[in-house]
Amino acid sequence: MNQLFKNISAVLLTGCLVSFLGCEKFLDEKTSKKLSVPTTLMDFQALLDDPLGINYSSPVSGGVSADDYYLTDTKWNDLAFQERRMYTWEKDNLFESGFNDWINVYNAIYVYNTALLGTDKIPRTTANAVEWDNIKGQALYCRGTSYLEGVIIWGLAYDDATAEIDLGMPLRLNTDFNEHSERASIRQTYELIIQDLKASVSLLPIISLSKFRPSKPAAYGLLARAYLSMRDYENAGKYADSCLSLRNDILDYNTISFTGTYPFNIDNNTEIIYFKGMKTLSIISGTMPIVLPKNFESYDLSDLRKQFFFKKNPDNTYRFRGDYGGDDGPFSGIATNEMFLIKAECLARSGKVSACMDVLNSLLIKRWNNAKVYVPYSVDNAAEALNVVLKERRKELIMRELRWMDIKRLNKEGANIILTRTLNNKIYELLPNDLKYALPIPEDVIGLSGMEQNRR
C-alpha cells in the first residue's frame, strides 16, 4: 500500500458510520478521549486519507454478477448463501445484513459529506486556499464516485426516455441520520454525479500528492466514465480527451519483469491516475473465480496480456492475476488505458475511423511482445471500428468492475448480450435489459428506511 498512508492517524467521528439506517441521533458528548469531532482542514484531510474506508470501498456486486468468470459446482456450493444467489441473479436475498456493498457506499458518502460541510464552515483565505480547495475537491470527487458506482449496481441502464421515472439512489447531501430516505430518479442521480465531478475539476491539482488522492485528470476521467454509462458519447469522448491531455502514460508491458504473484503494483504502474479498489468477497477472490475459456482464448499468443493477466490452475483452468493494484486487491480506479479505450470508442461512434484506429493501436502496441511483429488494426467503416474497440475493451478491462456497466449500456443499443451460468446441470440466464440488472437493495435497508425496492 502507498507509503504515504501507512502512518496516517485516523480522525474518528462521534457516532458510528453505519450509513443512514439505524442511528437515531448523534451522541451528545464524547464517550472517549480517543473520539473527536473533526474541525480543522487537517482533520478533514485525515478523514479522506483513509485507504480502507475510502480507497477500498468500491462495491463488488457488479463484478460478481458479470460474465468475466465462472464457478464450478463445488466452488459454488462452498459459498455463503447470499453469494450463491448473487451469482445466479436471484430475485432477492443477495446481501448479508449489516455489512454489504450498500452500507460501504453510504458509510463513505457520510465521510465525504462530513468533509464537505466541515470545510464550508472554515473561511477560505489566501493562506489556506490551496489546501481548502484540494480537500473540497477530493470530497466532491469521491462522493461522485460512490454515487456512480452505486447507480450502476442498483439502477437500471441510463435511458434518456425513462430516466425521469427510473429509480436511482437516495441522494444524501448532509450528515443527518434522521433524514427520510427517498430514492431520486436515475436522471437526478446522474445530475448530482456530474455536478460533483465538474465542481471538483476546478478545485483539484493536476498532480496529487499520492495515487490514493484524486486529481484533476482523475476527475476528467471519471466524468468520461459517467458519460459513457449514460451513453452520452460526445461528452464521454470530450472528457477522456481532457484527461489524456494531462496524463497519457501507457505502460509498455515489454518492460515488466516479475517473479512474484502479481505483475503490477500501485507504485510502479504509470497508468494509474487514481487508485481505488473493491471490497472483496470470496466469490471473486484468489483462486475461486475461473476465467471463462472464451475470454482466455481471445488473446493472441503474442499478446503479453495473456501472460500477465492469467495464471494456470492445477486443473488446467486459469485464474485472473492482472489486478492493477497487485496484492492490494482488485482495481476499480481511473487509469489511462480506460481513457484510451473511451476515446477510441467515441471516435468510432462519431465516424472518425482513422483517428479511432490510431488511438487504439497506440495502446495495443504496448501490449504486444516486441519480439513479434505487431500488425495494426485497419478497418473500412465506423461499424467495424466500433466492434474492434469493444472487443479490445473487453480484453483490456477484464475484472475491472466495468463489465456490468458495459453490458447494461450496450444491451440498450441492441447488443443482445445474454449471460448464462451452468450449475448442477441447471442453466441460469439473464436476458438483455432484464429488471434484474438493477440489483435489489439489501432487505434490511428497505425494512429500516421504507424506501421503494427495485422491481425484479
CSV table of C-alpha atoms in Angstrom, one decimal, residues 2-416:
chain,number,residue,atom,x,y,z
A,2,ASN,CA,1.2,3.5,-0.8
A,3,GLN,CA,3.7,4.5,1.9
A,4,LEU,CA,2.0,7.9,2.5
A,5,PHE,CA,-1.0,6.3,4.1
A,6,LYS,CA,0.7,3.7,6.3
A,7,ASN,CA,1.3,6.1,9.1
A,8,ILE,CA,-1.8,8.3,8.9
A,9,SER,CA,-3.7,8.5,12.2
A,10,ALA,CA,-7.4,8.4,11.7
A,11,VAL,CA,-9.7,11.1,12.9
A,12,LEU,CA,-12.7,9.4,14.4
A,13,LEU,CA,-16.2,10.7,14.1
A,14,THR,CA,-18.6,11.0,17.0
A,15,GLY,CA,-21.2,8.3,16.4
A,16,CYS,CA,-20.9,5.2,14.2
A,17,LEU,CA,-20.7,5.3,10.5
A,18,VAL,CA,-23.5,2.9,9.7
A,19,SER,CA,-25.0,4.9,6.9
A,20,PHE,CA,-28.4,6.3,7.5
A,21,LEU,CA,-30.0,3.1,8.6
A,22,GLY,CA,-30.3,2.9,12.4
A,23,CYS,CA,-28.8,5.8,14.2
A,24,GLU,CA,-31.4,8.0,15.7
A,25,LYS,CA,-29.1,10.8,16.8
A,26,PHE,CA,-25.5,11.7,17.4
A,27,LEU,CA,-24.1,11.2,20.9
A,28,ASP,CA,-24.4,14.3,22.9
A,29,GLU,CA,-20.9,14.1,24.3
A,30,LYS,CA,-17.6,12.3,23.6
A,31,THR,CA,-17.5,8.8,25.1
A,32,SER,CA,-13.8,8.5,24.9
A,33,LYS,CA,-10.8,10.8,24.8
A,34,LYS,CA,-9.9,8.9,21.6
A,35,LEU,CA,-13.0,10.2,19.9
A,36,SER,CA,-13.0,13.7,18.5
A,37,VAL,CA,-15.1,15.8,16.2
A,38,PRO,CA,-13.2,17.0,13.1
A,39,THR,CA,-13.0,20.7,12.9
A,40,THR,CA,-9.8,21.7,11.1
A,41,LEU,CA,-8.7,21.3,7.5
A,42,MET,CA,-6.1,18.8,8.8
A,43,ASP,CA,-8.9,16.8,10.4
A,44,PHE,CA,-10.9,16.7,7.2
A,45,GLN,CA,-7.9,15.7,5.1
A,46,ALA,CA,-7.3,12.9,7.6
A,47,LEU,CA,-10.8,11.7,7.2
A,48,LEU,CA,-10.3,11.4,3.4
A,49,ASP,CA,-6.8,9.8,3.9
A,50,ASP,CA,-8.4,6.5,4.9
A,51,PRO,CA,-7.4,3.8,2.4
A,52,LEU,CA,-9.6,1.1,4.0
A,53,GLY,CA,-12.7,3.2,4.2
A,54,ILE,CA,-12.3,5.3,1.1
A,55,ASN,CA,-9.9,3.7,-1.4
A,56,TYR,CA,-11.2,0.2,-0.8
A,57,SER,CA,-14.9,1.0,-0.7
A,58,SER,CA,-16.0,0.2,-4.3
A,59,PRO,CA,-18.9,-2.2,-4.4
A,60,VAL,CA,-18.2,-5.6,-5.9
A,61,SER,CA,-21.7,-6.8,-6.7
A,62,GLY,CA,-21.5,-5.8,-10.4
A,63,GLY,CA,-18.3,-7.8,-10.8
A,64,VAL,CA,-19.9,-10.8,-9.1
A,65,SER,CA,-22.9,-10.5,-11.4
A,66,ALA,CA,-21.0,-10.1,-14.7
A,67,ASP,CA,-19.5,-12.6,-17.1
A,68,ASP,CA,-15.8,-12.3,-16.6
A,69,TYR,CA,-15.6,-15.6,-14.8
A,70,TYR,CA,-17.4,-18.8,-13.8
A,71,LEU,CA,-17.5,-21.2,-10.8
A,72,THR,CA,-17.5,-25.0,-10.6
A,73,ASP,CA,-20.4,-26.7,-8.8
A,74,THR,CA,-18.0,-27.5,-5.9
A,75,LYS,CA,-16.8,-23.9,-5.6
A,76,TRP,CA,-20.4,-22.5,-5.8
A,77,ASN,CA,-21.6,-25.0,-3.1
A,78,ASP,CA,-18.8,-23.7,-0.8
A,79,LEU,CA,-20.0,-20.1,-0.9
A,80,ALA,CA,-22.2,-18.2,1.5
A,81,PHE,CA,-25.9,-18.3,0.9
A,82,GLN,CA,-26.1,-14.7,-0.4
A,83,GLU,CA,-23.1,-15.1,-2.7
A,84,ARG,CA,-24.6,-18.2,-4.3
A,85,ARG,CA,-27.8,-16.2,-5.0
A,86,MET,CA,-26.0,-13.2,-6.4
A,87,TYR,CA,-24.1,-15.5,-8.8
A,88,THR,CA,-27.3,-16.8,-10.3
A,89,TRP,CA,-29.2,-13.5,-10.4
A,90,GLU,CA,-31.9,-14.4,-7.9
A,91,LYS,CA,-34.7,-12.1,-7.1
A,92,ASP,CA,-33.8,-11.3,-3.5
A,93,ASN,CA,-31.5,-12.0,-0.5
A,94,LEU,CA,-28.3,-11.2,-2.3
A,95,PHE,CA,-26.7,-9.3,0.5
A,96,GLU,CA,-25.8,-10.1,4.1
A,97,SER,CA,-27.5,-7.8,6.7
A,98,GLY,CA,-25.4,-5.1,8.3
A,99,PHE,CA,-22.2,-5.3,6.3
A,100,ASN,CA,-22.6,-5.2,2.5
A,101,ASP,CA,-22.0,-3.1,-0.6
A,102,TRP,CA,-24.8,-0.6,0.2
A,103,ILE,CA,-23.5,0.0,3.7
A,104,ASN,CA,-20.0,0.5,2.4
A,105,VAL,CA,-21.2,3.1,-0.2
A,106,TYR,CA,-23.2,5.1,2.2
A,107,ASN,CA,-20.6,4.9,5.0
A,108,ALA,CA,-18.1,6.5,2.6
A,109,ILE,CA,-20.7,9.1,1.4
A,110,TYR,CA,-21.2,10.1,5.1
A,111,VAL,CA,-17.5,10.8,5.4
A,112,TYR,CA,-17.5,12.9,2.2
A,113,ASN,CA,-20.4,14.9,3.4
A,114,THR,CA,-18.7,15.4,6.8
A,115,ALA,CA,-15.7,16.8,5.0
A,116,LEU,CA,-17.7,19.0,2.7
A,117,LEU,CA,-19.9,20.5,5.4
A,118,GLY,CA,-16.9,21.0,7.7
A,119,THR,CA,-14.7,22.6,5.1
A,120,ASP,CA,-17.5,25.0,4.2
A,121,LYS,CA,-17.5,26.2,7.8
A,122,ILE,CA,-13.9,27.2,7.6
A,123,PRO,CA,-13.3,30.5,5.9
A,124,ARG,CA,-11.2,30.2,2.7
A,125,THR,CA,-8.3,32.6,2.9
A,126,THR,CA,-5.2,33.3,0.9
A,127,ALA,CA,-3.2,31.3,3.3
A,128,ASN,CA,-5.3,28.2,3.2
A,129,ALA,CA,-6.8,28.4,-0.3
A,130,VAL,CA,-4.8,25.6,-1.9
A,131,GLU,CA,-5.5,23.2,1.0
A,132,TRP,CA,-9.1,24.2,1.3
A,133,ASP,CA,-9.7,23.7,-2.5
A,134,ASN,CA,-8.0,20.4,-2.5
A,135,ILE,CA,-9.9,18.9,0.4
A,136,LYS,CA,-13.3,20.1,-1.0
A,137,GLY,CA,-12.3,18.8,-4.5
A,138,GLN,CA,-11.4,15.4,-3.1
A,139,ALA,CA,-14.6,15.1,-1.2
A,140,LEU,CA,-16.7,16.1,-4.2
A,141,TYR,CA,-14.8,13.7,-6.4
A,142,CYS,CA,-15.2,10.8,-4.0
A,143,ARG,CA,-18.9,11.4,-3.5
A,144,GLY,CA,-19.4,11.4,-7.2
A,145,THR,CA,-17.5,8.2,-7.4
A,146,SER,CA,-19.7,6.5,-4.8
A,147,TYR,CA,-22.9,7.6,-6.4
A,148,LEU,CA,-21.8,6.4,-9.8
A,149,GLU,CA,-20.7,3.0,-8.5
A,150,GLY,CA,-24.0,2.7,-6.7
A,151,VAL,CA,-26.3,3.6,-9.5
A,152,ILE,CA,-24.5,1.2,-11.9
A,153,ILE,CA,-25.4,-1.6,-9.5
A,154,TRP,CA,-28.8,-0.6,-8.1
A,155,GLY,CA,-30.2,1.4,-11.0
A,156,LEU,CA,-31.3,0.3,-14.5
A,157,ALA,CA,-29.2,1.3,-17.5
A,158,TYR,CA,-29.5,5.0,-18.2
A,159,ASP,CA,-32.2,5.7,-20.8
A,160,ASP,CA,-33.0,9.3,-21.5
A,161,ALA,CA,-36.6,8.4,-22.3
A,162,THR,CA,-37.2,6.9,-18.9
A,163,ALA,CA,-34.5,8.5,-16.7
A,164,GLU,CA,-37.0,10.8,-15.1
A,165,ILE,CA,-39.0,7.9,-13.6
A,166,ASP,CA,-36.5,5.1,-13.3
A,167,LEU,CA,-35.3,4.7,-9.7
A,168,GLY,CA,-31.9,5.9,-8.7
A,169,MET,CA,-30.1,6.4,-5.4
A,170,PRO,CA,-31.1,8.2,-2.3
A,171,LEU,CA,-29.1,11.4,-2.5
A,172,ARG,CA,-27.6,12.2,0.8
A,173,LEU,CA,-26.0,15.7,1.0
A,174,ASN,CA,-25.7,16.0,4.7
A,175,THR,CA,-24.9,14.0,7.9
A,176,ASP,CA,-28.4,13.9,9.4
A,177,PHE,CA,-29.2,10.2,10.1
A,178,ASN,CA,-32.8,11.1,10.8
A,179,GLU,CA,-33.5,12.5,7.3
A,180,HIS,CA,-36.1,10.4,5.5
A,181,SER,CA,-34.7,8.1,2.9
A,182,GLU,CA,-36.2,8.5,-0.6
A,183,ARG,CA,-34.8,7.4,-3.9
A,184,ALA,CA,-34.1,10.0,-6.5
A,185,SER,CA,-34.6,9.3,-10.2
A,186,ILE,CA,-31.8,8.0,-12.4
A,187,ARG,CA,-31.7,11.4,-14.0
A,188,GLN,CA,-31.4,13.2,-10.7
A,189,THR,CA,-28.7,10.8,-9.6
A,190,TYR,CA,-26.5,11.3,-12.7
A,191,GLU,CA,-27.1,15.1,-12.5
A,192,LEU,CA,-25.6,15.1,-9.0
A,193,ILE,CA,-22.7,12.9,-10.1
A,194,ILE,CA,-21.9,15.2,-13.0
A,195,GLN,CA,-22.3,18.3,-10.8
A,196,ASP,CA,-19.9,16.9,-8.1
A,197,LEU,CA,-17.3,15.9,-10.6
A,198,LYS,CA,-17.4,19.1,-12.6
A,199,ALA,CA,-17.1,21.1,-9.4
A,200,SER,CA,-14.1,19.0,-8.4
A,201,VAL,CA,-12.2,19.7,-11.6
A,202,SER,CA,-11.6,23.4,-10.7
A,203,LEU,CA,-10.5,22.5,-7.2
A,204,LEU,CA,-8.2,19.6,-7.6
A,205,PRO,CA,-4.5,19.8,-8.5
A,206,ILE,CA,-3.2,18.4,-11.8
A,207,ILE,CA,-0.8,16.2,-9.8
A,208,SER,CA,-1.9,14.8,-6.5
A,209,LEU,CA,0.4,14.0,-3.5
A,210,SER,CA,-0.4,10.3,-4.0
A,211,LYS,CA,-2.4,8.0,-6.2
A,212,PHE,CA,-4.7,7.5,-3.3
A,213,ARG,CA,-5.8,11.1,-3.6
A,214,PRO,CA,-7.9,12.3,-6.6
A,215,SER,CA,-6.5,14.9,-9.1
A,216,LYS,CA,-7.8,17.0,-12.0
A,217,PRO,CA,-7.1,14.3,-14.6
A,218,ALA,CA,-8.8,11.7,-12.4
A,219,ALA,CA,-11.9,14.0,-12.3
A,220,TYR,CA,-11.9,14.3,-16.1
A,221,GLY,CA,-11.5,10.5,-16.3
A,222,LEU,CA,-14.5,9.8,-14.0
A,223,LEU,CA,-16.6,12.3,-16.0
A,224,ALA,CA,-15.7,10.3,-19.1
A,225,ARG,CA,-16.8,7.1,-17.4
A,226,ALA,CA,-20.0,8.6,-16.1
A,227,TYR,CA,-21.0,10.0,-19.5
A,228,LEU,CA,-20.1,6.6,-21.1
A,229,SER,CA,-22.5,5.0,-18.7
A,230,MET,CA,-25.2,7.5,-19.8
A,231,ARG,CA,-24.4,6.8,-23.5
A,232,ASP,CA,-23.5,10.4,-24.0
A,233,TYR,CA,-20.6,9.7,-26.2
A,234,GLU,CA,-19.9,13.2,-27.2
A,235,ASN,CA,-19.2,14.2,-23.6
A,236,ALA,CA,-17.5,10.9,-22.8
A,237,GLY,CA,-15.0,11.5,-25.6
A,238,LYS,CA,-14.5,15.1,-24.6
A,239,TYR,CA,-13.6,14.3,-21.0
A,240,ALA,CA,-11.5,11.3,-21.9
A,241,ASP,CA,-9.5,13.7,-24.2
A,242,SER,CA,-9.3,16.2,-21.4
A,243,CYS,CA,-7.9,13.5,-19.1
A,244,LEU,CA,-5.3,12.3,-21.6
A,245,SER,CA,-4.2,15.9,-22.3
A,246,LEU,CA,-2.9,15.9,-18.7
A,247,ARG,CA,-2.0,12.2,-18.2
A,248,ASN,CA,-1.4,9.9,-21.2
A,249,ASP,CA,1.3,7.4,-19.9
A,250,ILE,CA,0.9,3.9,-21.3
A,251,LEU,CA,2.8,1.1,-19.6
A,252,ASP,CA,4.9,-0.9,-22.1
A,253,TYR,CA,4.3,-4.5,-21.0
A,254,ASN,CA,7.6,-5.5,-22.5
A,255,THR,CA,9.3,-3.6,-19.7
A,256,ILE,CA,7.6,-5.6,-16.9
A,257,SER,CA,9.6,-8.2,-15.1
A,258,PHE,CA,8.2,-10.0,-12.1
A,259,THR,CA,8.9,-13.1,-10.1
A,260,GLY,CA,6.1,-12.8,-7.5
A,261,THR,CA,2.4,-13.5,-7.8
A,262,TYR,CA,1.3,-10.2,-9.5
A,263,PRO,CA,2.9,-8.4,-12.4
A,264,PHE,CA,1.5,-5.0,-11.4
A,265,ASN,CA,1.7,-2.8,-8.4
A,266,ILE,CA,0.4,0.6,-7.5
A,267,ASP,CA,3.6,2.5,-7.1
A,268,ASN,CA,5.2,1.4,-10.4
A,269,ASN,CA,2.2,1.4,-12.7
A,270,THR,CA,2.3,4.7,-14.5
A,271,GLU,CA,-1.1,4.2,-16.0
A,272,ILE,CA,-2.9,4.6,-12.6
A,273,ILE,CA,-4.2,8.1,-12.2
A,274,TYR,CA,-6.3,7.4,-9.0
A,275,PHE,CA,-6.3,4.2,-7.1
A,276,LYS,CA,-9.5,2.7,-5.9
A,277,GLY,CA,-10.1,-0.9,-5.1
A,278,MET,CA,-13.1,-3.1,-4.4
A,279,LYS,CA,-14.3,-4.7,-1.2
A,280,THR,CA,-13.6,-8.3,-1.8
A,281,LEU,CA,-15.9,-11.3,-1.5
A,282,SER,CA,-14.7,-14.9,-1.5
A,283,ILE,CA,-16.6,-15.5,-4.8
A,284,ILE,CA,-14.2,-13.4,-6.8
A,285,SER,CA,-11.1,-13.7,-4.6
A,286,GLY,CA,-7.9,-15.7,-5.1
A,287,THR,CA,-8.4,-19.0,-6.9
A,288,MET,CA,-12.2,-19.1,-6.5
A,289,PRO,CA,-13.2,-17.4,-9.9
A,290,ILE,CA,-12.2,-19.2,-13.1
A,291,VAL,CA,-11.6,-17.3,-16.3
A,292,LEU,CA,-14.1,-18.2,-19.0
A,293,PRO,CA,-12.3,-20.2,-21.7
A,294,LYS,CA,-13.6,-17.9,-24.4
A,295,ASN,CA,-12.1,-14.9,-22.6
A,296,PHE,CA,-8.7,-16.5,-22.2
A,297,GLU,CA,-8.7,-17.7,-25.8
A,298,SER,CA,-9.5,-14.2,-27.2
A,299,TYR,CA,-5.8,-13.1,-26.5
A,300,ASP,CA,-3.2,-13.8,-29.2
A,301,LEU,CA,-0.1,-15.8,-28.2
A,302,SER,CA,2.0,-12.7,-28.9
A,303,ASP,CA,-0.3,-10.5,-26.6
A,304,LEU,CA,1.5,-10.1,-23.3
A,305,ARG,CA,-1.8,-9.7,-21.5
A,306,LYS,CA,-2.3,-13.4,-21.9
A,307,GLN,CA,0.8,-14.0,-19.9
A,308,PHE,CA,0.4,-11.2,-17.3
A,309,PHE,CA,-3.4,-11.3,-16.7
A,310,PHE,CA,-3.8,-15.1,-16.2
A,311,LYS,CA,-2.2,-17.9,-14.2
A,312,LYS,CA,-2.8,-21.6,-14.8
A,313,ASN,CA,-4.5,-23.6,-12.1
A,314,PRO,CA,-3.6,-27.2,-11.3
A,315,ASP,CA,-6.6,-28.4,-13.2
A,316,ASN,CA,-5.5,-26.5,-16.4
A,317,THR,CA,-8.1,-23.8,-16.0
A,318,TYR,CA,-7.0,-20.2,-15.5
A,319,ARG,CA,-7.4,-17.5,-12.8
A,320,PHE,CA,-7.0,-13.8,-13.1
A,321,ARG,CA,-3.9,-12.1,-11.6
A,322,GLY,CA,-3.8,-8.9,-13.6
A,323,ASP,CA,-5.2,-6.5,-11.0
A,324,TYR,CA,-3.6,-3.1,-11.3
A,325,GLY,CA,-3.4,-3.0,-7.6
A,326,GLY,CA,-1.4,-6.2,-7.4
A,327,ASP,CA,-1.5,-7.7,-4.0
A,328,ASP,CA,-3.5,-4.6,-2.8
A,329,GLY,CA,-6.6,-6.0,-4.5
A,330,PRO,CA,-9.0,-5.6,-7.4
A,331,PHE,CA,-8.7,-2.2,-9.2
A,332,SER,CA,-11.7,0.0,-9.8
A,333,GLY,CA,-10.0,3.4,-10.1
A,334,ILE,CA,-9.0,5.6,-13.0
A,335,ALA,CA,-6.2,4.7,-15.4
A,336,THR,CA,-5.1,5.9,-18.7
A,337,ASN,CA,-5.8,2.6,-20.6
A,338,GLU,CA,-9.5,3.0,-19.9
A,339,MET,CA,-9.3,6.6,-21.2
A,340,PHE,CA,-7.7,5.5,-24.4
A,341,LEU,CA,-10.5,3.0,-24.9
A,342,ILE,CA,-13.2,5.5,-24.2
A,343,LYS,CA,-11.7,8.0,-26.6
A,344,ALA,CA,-11.4,5.3,-29.3
A,345,GLU,CA,-15.0,4.2,-28.8
A,346,CYS,CA,-16.3,7.7,-29.0
A,347,LEU,CA,-14.2,8.4,-32.2
A,348,ALA,CA,-15.7,5.3,-33.8
A,349,ARG,CA,-19.2,6.3,-32.9
A,350,SER,CA,-18.7,9.7,-34.4
A,351,GLY,CA,-17.4,8.1,-37.7
A,352,LYS,CA,-13.7,9.1,-37.2
A,353,VAL,CA,-12.4,5.7,-38.2
A,354,SER,CA,-8.8,6.6,-38.9
A,355,ALA,CA,-8.4,8.6,-35.6
A,356,CYS,CA,-10.1,5.8,-33.7
A,357,MET,CA,-7.6,3.2,-35.1
A,358,ASP,CA,-4.6,5.4,-34.3
A,359,VAL,CA,-5.7,5.7,-30.6
A,360,LEU,CA,-6.4,2.0,-30.3
A,361,ASN,CA,-3.2,0.9,-31.9
A,362,SER,CA,-1.1,3.3,-29.8
A,363,LEU,CA,-2.4,1.3,-26.7
A,364,LEU,CA,-2.2,-2.2,-28.1
A,365,ILE,CA,1.3,-2.0,-29.4
A,366,LYS,CA,2.4,-1.6,-25.8
A,367,ARG,CA,0.7,-4.9,-25.0
A,368,TRP,CA,2.4,-6.8,-27.8
A,369,ASN,CA,5.5,-8.9,-27.5
A,370,ASN,CA,8.1,-6.7,-29.2
A,371,ALA,CA,9.9,-9.8,-30.4
A,372,LYS,CA,6.9,-10.3,-32.7
A,373,VAL,CA,5.5,-8.1,-35.4
A,374,TYR,CA,2.5,-6.1,-34.3
A,375,VAL,CA,0.1,-5.7,-37.2
A,376,PRO,CA,-2.0,-2.6,-36.6
A,377,TYR,CA,-5.8,-2.8,-36.8
A,378,SER,CA,-7.2,-1.3,-40.0
A,379,VAL,CA,-10.9,-1.2,-40.8
A,380,ASP,CA,-13.1,0.2,-43.5
A,381,ASN,CA,-16.0,1.7,-41.7
A,382,ALA,CA,-17.3,3.0,-38.3
A,383,ALA,CA,-19.3,-0.1,-37.5
A,384,GLU,CA,-16.2,-2.3,-37.9
A,385,ALA,CA,-14.2,0.2,-35.8
A,386,LEU,CA,-16.7,0.1,-33.0
A,387,ASN,CA,-16.7,-3.7,-33.0
A,388,VAL,CA,-12.9,-3.8,-32.8
A,389,VAL,CA,-12.8,-1.3,-30.0
A,390,LEU,CA,-15.5,-3.0,-27.9
A,391,LYS,CA,-13.7,-6.4,-28.4
A,392,GLU,CA,-10.4,-4.8,-27.2
A,393,ARG,CA,-12.1,-3.0,-24.3
A,394,ARG,CA,-13.4,-6.4,-23.2
A,395,LYS,CA,-9.9,-7.8,-23.1
A,396,GLU,CA,-8.1,-4.8,-21.7
A,397,LEU,CA,-10.5,-4.1,-18.8
A,398,ILE,CA,-11.4,-7.6,-17.7
A,399,MET,CA,-12.2,-8.0,-14.0
A,400,ARG,CA,-12.1,-4.2,-13.6
A,401,GLU,CA,-15.7,-3.8,-12.3
A,402,LEU,CA,-16.7,-2.1,-15.6
A,403,ARG,CA,-18.2,-5.1,-17.4
A,404,TRP,CA,-21.6,-4.8,-15.6
A,405,MET,CA,-21.9,-1.2,-16.8
A,406,ASP,CA,-20.9,-2.2,-20.3
A,407,ILE,CA,-23.4,-5.0,-20.6
A,408,LYS,CA,-26.2,-2.7,-19.4
A,409,ARG,CA,-25.4,0.2,-21.8
A,410,LEU,CA,-24.6,-2.0,-24.8
A,411,ASN,CA,-27.8,-4.0,-24.4
A,412,LYS,CA,-29.7,-0.8,-24.6
A,413,GLU,CA,-28.2,-0.4,-28.1
A,414,GLY,CA,-29.2,-3.9,-29.2
A,415,ALA,CA,-26.0,-5.8,-28.4
A,416,ASN,CA,-28.2,-8.7,-27.2
